[in-house]
mmCIF file of C-alpha atoms and ligand atoms in Angstrom:
data_model
loop_
_atom_site.group_PDB
_atom_site.id
_atom_site.type_symbol
_atom_site.label_atom_id
_atom_site.label_comp_id
_atom_site.label_asym_id
_atom_site.label_seq_id
_atom_site.Cartn_x
_atom_site.Cartn_y
_atom_site.Cartn_z
ATOM 1 C CA UNK A 1 -6.481 0.229 -21.539
ATOM 2 C CA UNK A 2 -9.389 2.312 -20.246
ATOM 3 C CA UNK A 3 -10.159 1.255 -16.664
ATOM 4 C CA UNK A 4 -13.673 0.744 -15.412
ATOM 5 C CA UNK A 5 -14.945 3.989 -13.848
ATOM 6 C CA UNK A 6 -11.703 5.713 -14.960
ATOM 7 C CA UNK A 7 -9.927 4.629 -11.816
ATOM 8 C CA UNK A 8 -6.163 4.774 -12.092
ATOM 9 C CA UNK A 9 -5.040 4.203 -8.527
ATOM 10 C CA UNK A 10 -6.394 2.067 -5.664
ATOM 11 C CA UNK A 11 -4.746 1.877 -2.252
ATOM 12 C CA UNK A 12 -5.324 -1.006 0.163
ATOM 13 C CA UNK A 13 -5.038 -1.287 3.936
ATOM 14 C CA UNK A 14 -4.509 -5.015 4.434
ATOM 15 C CA UNK A 15 -6.013 -5.502 7.887
ATOM 16 C CA UNK A 16 -7.212 -8.650 9.614
ATOM 17 C CA UNK A 17 -4.396 -11.161 9.125
ATOM 18 C CA UNK A 18 -4.000 -11.749 12.868
ATOM 19 C CA UNK A 19 -7.730 -12.365 13.462
ATOM 20 C CA UNK A 20 -7.908 -14.613 10.412
ATOM 21 C CA UNK A 21 -5.160 -16.797 11.902
ATOM 22 C CA UNK A 22 -6.714 -16.723 15.376
ATOM 23 C CA UNK A 23 -10.020 -18.002 13.977
ATOM 24 C CA UNK A 24 -8.039 -20.998 12.749
ATOM 25 C CA UNK A 25 -6.209 -21.343 16.060
ATOM 26 C CA UNK A 26 -2.963 -20.583 14.317
ATOM 27 C CA UNK A 27 -0.232 -18.043 15.189
ATOM 28 C CA UNK A 28 -0.566 -14.529 13.728
ATOM 29 C CA UNK A 29 2.388 -15.246 11.420
ATOM 30 C CA UNK A 30 0.214 -17.771 9.599
ATOM 31 C CA UNK A 31 -2.224 -14.962 8.789
ATOM 32 C CA UNK A 32 0.551 -12.756 7.419
ATOM 33 C CA UNK A 33 1.725 -15.604 5.201
ATOM 34 C CA UNK A 34 -1.732 -15.856 3.640
ATOM 35 C CA UNK A 35 -1.916 -12.072 3.610
ATOM 36 C CA UNK A 36 1.204 -11.897 1.466
ATOM 37 C CA UNK A 37 -0.296 -14.414 -0.994
ATOM 38 C CA UNK A 38 -3.507 -12.423 -1.109
ATOM 39 C CA UNK A 39 -1.548 -9.246 -1.811
ATOM 40 C CA UNK A 40 -0.097 -10.812 -4.985
ATOM 41 C CA UNK A 41 -3.490 -12.145 -6.080
ATOM 42 C CA UNK A 42 -5.328 -8.843 -5.608
ATOM 43 C CA UNK A 43 -2.526 -6.856 -7.257
ATOM 44 C CA UNK A 44 -2.552 -9.001 -10.367
ATOM 45 C CA UNK A 45 -6.352 -8.859 -10.544
ATOM 46 C CA UNK A 46 -6.250 -5.049 -10.413
ATOM 47 C CA UNK A 47 -3.550 -4.766 -13.088
ATOM 48 C CA UNK A 48 -5.511 -7.191 -15.277
ATOM 49 C CA UNK A 49 -8.475 -4.848 -15.145
ATOM 50 C CA UNK A 50 -6.287 -1.983 -16.342
ATOM 51 C CA UNK A 51 -5.321 -0.138 -13.178
ATOM 52 C CA UNK A 52 -2.041 1.687 -13.435
ATOM 53 C CA UNK A 53 -1.129 2.352 -9.817
ATOM 54 C CA UNK A 54 -1.652 0.317 -6.668
ATOM 55 C CA UNK A 55 -0.477 1.038 -3.145
ATOM 56 C CA UNK A 56 -0.484 -1.530 -0.328
ATOM 57 C CA UNK A 57 0.079 -0.758 3.343
ATOM 58 C CA UNK A 58 2.417 -3.563 4.402
ATOM 59 C CA UNK A 59 4.021 -2.188 7.565
ATOM 60 C CA UNK A 60 3.533 1.049 9.453
ATOM 61 C CA UNK A 61 6.025 2.972 11.569
ATOM 62 C CA UNK A 62 3.881 1.873 14.539
ATOM 63 C CA UNK A 63 4.036 -1.847 13.653
ATOM 64 C CA UNK A 64 7.565 -2.108 15.156
ATOM 65 C CA UNK A 65 5.783 -2.173 18.529
ATOM 66 C CA UNK A 66 4.545 -5.712 17.812
ATOM 67 C CA UNK A 67 6.328 -8.680 19.398
ATOM 68 C CA UNK A 68 9.744 -9.391 17.877
ATOM 69 C CA UNK A 69 8.701 -12.736 16.433
ATOM 70 C CA UNK A 70 5.800 -11.147 14.555
ATOM 71 C CA UNK A 71 7.951 -8.279 13.214
ATOM 72 C CA UNK A 72 10.604 -10.789 12.158
ATOM 73 C CA UNK A 73 8.080 -12.958 10.381
ATOM 74 C CA UNK A 74 6.696 -10.003 8.406
ATOM 75 C CA UNK A 75 10.263 -8.955 7.460
ATOM 76 C CA UNK A 76 10.980 -12.541 6.400
ATOM 77 C CA UNK A 77 7.891 -12.585 4.178
ATOM 78 C CA UNK A 78 8.957 -9.281 2.763
ATOM 79 C CA UNK A 79 12.451 -10.618 1.983
ATOM 80 C CA UNK A 80 10.898 -13.651 0.292
ATOM 81 C CA UNK A 81 8.764 -11.324 -1.773
ATOM 82 C CA UNK A 82 11.815 -9.253 -2.759
ATOM 83 C CA UNK A 83 13.494 -12.431 -4.007
ATOM 84 C CA UNK A 84 10.440 -13.545 -5.912
ATOM 85 C CA UNK A 85 9.125 -10.196 -7.210
ATOM 86 C CA UNK A 86 10.963 -10.248 -10.535
ATOM 87 C CA UNK A 87 9.312 -13.559 -11.401
ATOM 88 C CA UNK A 88 5.851 -12.856 -10.043
ATOM 89 C CA UNK A 89 5.460 -9.275 -11.293
ATOM 90 C CA UNK A 90 4.116 -8.475 -14.724
ATOM 91 C CA UNK A 91 6.819 -7.125 -17.014
ATOM 92 C CA UNK A 92 5.178 -3.715 -17.182
ATOM 93 C CA UNK A 93 4.912 -3.221 -13.393
ATOM 94 C CA UNK A 94 7.598 -1.286 -11.534
ATOM 95 C CA UNK A 95 8.109 -1.468 -7.789
ATOM 96 C CA UNK A 96 8.397 1.535 -5.514
ATOM 97 C CA UNK A 97 8.808 1.356 -1.760
ATOM 98 C CA UNK A 98 7.375 4.231 0.218
ATOM 99 C CA UNK A 99 8.355 4.880 3.812
ATOM 100 C CA UNK A 100 11.420 5.615 5.902
ATOM 101 C CA UNK A 101 14.382 3.419 5.047
ATOM 102 C CA UNK A 102 16.417 3.829 8.228
ATOM 103 C CA UNK A 103 15.426 0.592 9.992
ATOM 104 C CA UNK A 104 16.038 -2.052 7.347
ATOM 105 C CA UNK A 105 19.050 -4.329 7.046
ATOM 106 C CA UNK A 106 21.700 -3.551 4.387
ATOM 107 C CA UNK A 107 20.686 -6.720 2.602
ATOM 108 C CA UNK A 108 17.035 -5.753 2.461
ATOM 109 C CA UNK A 109 17.828 -2.201 1.351
ATOM 110 C CA UNK A 110 20.052 -3.496 -1.437
ATOM 111 C CA UNK A 111 17.281 -5.785 -2.711
ATOM 112 C CA UNK A 112 14.708 -2.974 -2.555
ATOM 113 C CA UNK A 113 16.965 -0.589 -4.456
ATOM 114 C CA UNK A 114 17.850 -3.205 -7.041
ATOM 115 C CA UNK A 115 14.162 -3.900 -7.743
ATOM 116 C CA UNK A 116 13.276 -0.223 -7.917
ATOM 117 C CA UNK A 117 16.133 0.555 -10.277
ATOM 118 C CA UNK A 118 15.602 -2.422 -12.525
ATOM 119 C CA UNK A 119 11.866 -1.715 -12.946
ATOM 120 C CA UNK A 120 11.955 2.075 -13.028
ATOM 121 C CA UNK A 121 10.922 2.389 -16.678
ATOM 122 C CA UNK A 122 7.799 0.265 -16.266
ATOM 123 C CA UNK A 123 4.621 2.266 -16.906
ATOM 124 C CA UNK A 124 2.543 0.667 -14.131
ATOM 125 C CA UNK A 125 3.605 1.074 -10.504
ATOM 126 C CA UNK A 126 3.214 -1.072 -7.432
ATOM 127 C CA UNK A 127 3.873 0.990 -4.297
ATOM 128 C CA UNK A 128 4.528 -0.931 -1.133
ATOM 129 C CA UNK A 129 4.282 1.158 2.013
ATOM 130 C CA UNK A 130 6.763 -0.268 4.476
ATOM 131 C CA UNK A 131 7.936 1.497 7.612
ATOM 132 C CA UNK A 132 5.470 4.061 6.389
ATOM 133 C CA UNK A 133 3.645 6.808 8.256
ATOM 134 C CA UNK A 134 1.633 9.521 6.540
ATOM 135 C CA UNK A 135 2.602 12.310 8.919
ATOM 136 C CA UNK A 136 6.275 11.348 8.697
ATOM 137 C CA UNK A 137 5.985 11.468 4.911
ATOM 138 C CA UNK A 138 4.631 15.034 4.952
ATOM 139 C CA UNK A 139 7.205 16.116 7.544
ATOM 140 C CA UNK A 140 10.027 14.666 5.495
ATOM 141 C CA UNK A 141 8.785 16.454 2.349
ATOM 142 C CA UNK A 142 8.698 19.771 4.230
ATOM 143 C CA UNK A 143 12.188 19.242 5.664
ATOM 144 C CA UNK A 144 13.519 18.427 2.219
ATOM 145 C CA UNK A 145 12.079 21.677 0.870
ATOM 146 C CA UNK A 146 13.559 23.669 3.773
ATOM 147 C CA UNK A 147 16.948 22.049 3.139
ATOM 148 C CA UNK A 148 16.667 23.208 -0.484
ATOM 149 C CA UNK A 149 16.289 26.753 0.817
ATOM 150 C CA UNK A 150 12.552 27.222 0.229
ATOM 151 C CA UNK A 151 11.009 29.837 2.483
ATOM 152 C CA UNK A 152 7.444 29.606 1.171
ATOM 153 C CA UNK A 153 6.053 26.132 0.593
ATOM 154 C CA UNK A 154 3.063 25.481 -1.658
ATOM 155 C CA UNK A 155 0.736 22.473 -1.841
ATOM 156 C CA UNK A 156 2.280 21.608 -5.197
ATOM 157 C CA UNK A 157 5.744 21.580 -3.562
ATOM 158 C CA UNK A 158 4.551 19.046 -0.980
ATOM 159 C CA UNK A 159 2.744 16.948 -3.593
ATOM 160 C CA UNK A 160 5.954 16.788 -5.616
ATOM 161 C CA UNK A 161 8.123 15.843 -2.632
ATOM 162 C CA UNK A 162 6.142 13.124 -0.896
ATOM 163 C CA UNK A 163 7.350 9.568 -1.563
ATOM 164 C CA UNK A 164 4.633 8.839 -4.090
ATOM 165 C CA UNK A 165 4.789 12.226 -5.798
ATOM 166 C CA UNK A 166 5.196 10.455 -9.134
ATOM 167 C CA UNK A 167 1.640 9.074 -9.183
ATOM 168 C CA UNK A 168 -1.846 10.561 -8.930
ATOM 169 C CA UNK A 169 -3.582 10.296 -5.541
ATOM 170 C CA UNK A 170 -5.734 7.174 -5.122
ATOM 171 C CA UNK A 171 -9.316 7.563 -6.261
ATOM 172 C CA UNK A 172 -10.198 4.780 -3.803
ATOM 173 C CA UNK A 173 -8.807 3.474 -0.524
ATOM 174 C CA UNK A 174 -10.079 0.060 0.567
ATOM 175 C CA UNK A 175 -9.577 -1.151 4.122
ATOM 176 C CA UNK A 176 -10.376 -4.710 5.115
ATOM 177 C CA UNK A 177 -10.773 -6.054 8.655
ATOM 178 C CA UNK A 178 -13.692 -3.960 9.911
ATOM 179 C CA UNK A 179 -11.911 -0.909 11.345
ATOM 180 C CA UNK A 180 -13.109 2.446 10.031
ATOM 181 C CA UNK A 181 -10.011 4.625 10.020
ATOM 182 C CA UNK A 182 -6.980 5.426 7.904
ATOM 183 C CA UNK A 183 -4.312 4.741 10.555
ATOM 184 C CA UNK A 184 -1.827 7.325 9.252
ATOM 185 C CA UNK A 185 -1.993 5.977 5.694
ATOM 186 C CA UNK A 186 -1.619 8.419 2.779
ATOM 187 C CA UNK A 187 -2.572 11.450 4.882
ATOM 188 C CA UNK A 188 -1.744 13.937 2.111
ATOM 189 C CA UNK A 189 -2.907 11.851 -0.852
ATOM 190 C CA UNK A 190 -6.258 10.802 0.652
ATOM 191 C CA UNK A 191 -7.780 14.313 0.776
ATOM 192 C CA UNK A 192 -10.342 13.452 -1.918
ATOM 193 C CA UNK A 193 -10.114 9.666 -2.012
ATOM 194 C CA UNK A 194 -13.333 7.685 -1.730
ATOM 195 C CA UNK A 195 -13.036 5.437 1.307
ATOM 196 C CA UNK A 196 -14.381 1.893 1.461
ATOM 197 C CA UNK A 197 -14.405 -0.342 4.535
ATOM 198 C CA UNK A 198 -15.271 -4.013 4.569
ATOM 199 C CA UNK A 199 -15.503 -6.464 7.468
ATOM 200 C CA UNK A 200 -13.829 -9.113 5.322
ATOM 201 C CA UNK A 201 -10.463 -10.077 6.810
ATOM 202 C CA UNK A 202 -7.607 -9.438 4.365
ATOM 203 C CA UNK A 203 -6.736 -13.096 3.656
ATOM 204 C CA UNK A 204 -10.446 -13.742 2.869
ATOM 205 C CA UNK A 205 -10.790 -10.862 0.381
ATOM 206 C CA UNK A 206 -11.909 -12.071 -3.024
ATOM 207 C CA UNK A 207 -11.251 -10.397 -6.348
ATOM 208 C CA UNK A 208 -15.028 -10.368 -6.862
ATOM 209 C CA UNK A 209 -15.471 -8.222 -3.722
ATOM 210 C CA UNK A 210 -12.939 -5.747 -5.087
ATOM 211 C CA UNK A 211 -15.030 -5.667 -8.286
ATOM 212 C CA UNK A 212 -18.162 -4.976 -6.220
ATOM 213 C CA UNK A 213 -16.441 -2.136 -4.363
ATOM 214 C CA UNK A 214 -15.324 -0.650 -7.674
ATOM 215 C CA UNK A 215 -18.970 -0.794 -8.785
ATOM 216 C CA UNK A 216 -19.973 1.118 -5.634
ATOM 217 C CA UNK A 217 -17.398 3.773 -6.518
ATOM 218 C CA UNK A 218 -19.424 4.555 -9.656
ATOM 219 C CA UNK A 219 -22.349 5.511 -7.396
ATOM 220 C CA UNK A 220 -20.349 8.032 -5.368
ATOM 221 C CA UNK A 221 -20.610 11.674 -6.388
ATOM 222 C CA UNK A 222 -17.131 13.181 -6.373
ATOM 223 C CA UNK A 223 -17.492 16.941 -6.100
ATOM 224 C CA UNK A 224 -14.027 17.882 -4.839
ATOM 225 C CA UNK A 225 -15.590 20.668 -2.763
ATOM 226 C CA UNK A 226 -17.788 21.924 -5.601
ATOM 227 C CA UNK A 227 -21.549 21.390 -5.979
HETATM 228 C C1 LIG B 1 -2.535 -5.999 9.429
HETATM 229 O O1 LIG B 1 -3.231 -7.095 9.990
HETATM 230 C C2 LIG B 1 -1.432 -6.483 8.647
HETATM 231 C C3 LIG B 1 -0.110 -6.171 8.824
HETATM 232 C C4 LIG B 1 0.369 -5.230 9.854
HETATM 233 C C5 LIG B 1 0.928 -6.769 8.000
HETATM 234 C C6 LIG B 1 0.555 -6.907 6.549
HETATM 235 C C7 LIG B 1 1.615 -7.684 5.933
HETATM 236 C C8 LIG B 1 1.425 -8.547 4.931
HETATM 237 C C9 LIG B 1 0.129 -8.814 4.267
HETATM 238 C C10 LIG B 1 2.587 -9.290 4.426
HETATM 239 C C11 LIG B 1 3.485 -8.284 3.735
HETATM 240 C C12 LIG B 1 4.182 -8.868 2.685
HETATM 241 C C13 LIG B 1 4.352 -8.340 1.487
HETATM 242 C C14 LIG B 1 5.009 -9.196 0.541
HETATM 243 C C15 LIG B 1 3.906 -6.989 1.068
HETATM 244 P P1 LIG B 1 -3.193 -7.304 11.555
HETATM 245 O O2 LIG B 1 -2.007 -8.133 11.891
HETATM 246 O O3 LIG B 1 -3.210 -5.970 12.243
HETATM 247 O O4 LIG B 1 -4.504 -8.099 11.784
HETATM 248 P P2 LIG B 1 -5.456 -8.011 13.044
HETATM 249 O O5 LIG B 1 -6.063 -6.637 13.034
HETATM 250 O O6 LIG B 1 -6.459 -9.081 12.769
HETATM 251 O O7 LIG B 1 -4.636 -8.279 14.260
#
């Protein structure tokens, strides 16, 4: 299917769950629960319109600094998603987890690997960034190349060795929640991405707003450094 505006890949920074819960006088965990539901809804909307690759920032390397109960609740939601993913994912969507894997339980790692392996031939990809940091990703690609004995490293080498080297960089990055920064997300891949920021809190994001943002993308002139 030809996607509107020829977009193949959109990446999302799902920000604002905590404030969304606070507005309802509920604990932050409540916001993450709705955030996880919203993630599934927005992903299926984007695949329905023909997108091939989606990346969602679920948990950064810095998010471990949050209170234990909040970290645990996000990990619990993540585990629930891992158990449910096979049922809720379209048959042609494969899962890929990007990030460092050293801090997850054996059980969680086994579920992640099982899902990745059992969906690896699917043509569409859903990348979930978890324990992810963009600088760490670049550093790990460089270290891998050094370990292979490379003495001169090219941009193509790094592109091929980052976690999401299998997919094109995102044409668009959408951040909800009102902050105007990338927060160490896709530092290498975002070099020419069009950035969109909305004040809408992640659990409030509607598919129709994503459609509007995609329409705005058509109005951006992408020159990639040319004229
Ligand atoms: C940012 O909002 C959100 C997170 C750090 C966690 C995002 C996690 C999910 C949506 C659930 C993940 C689950 C799956 C299945 C991928 P915030 O807490 O920083 O919000 P705030 O800025 O309002 O405090």
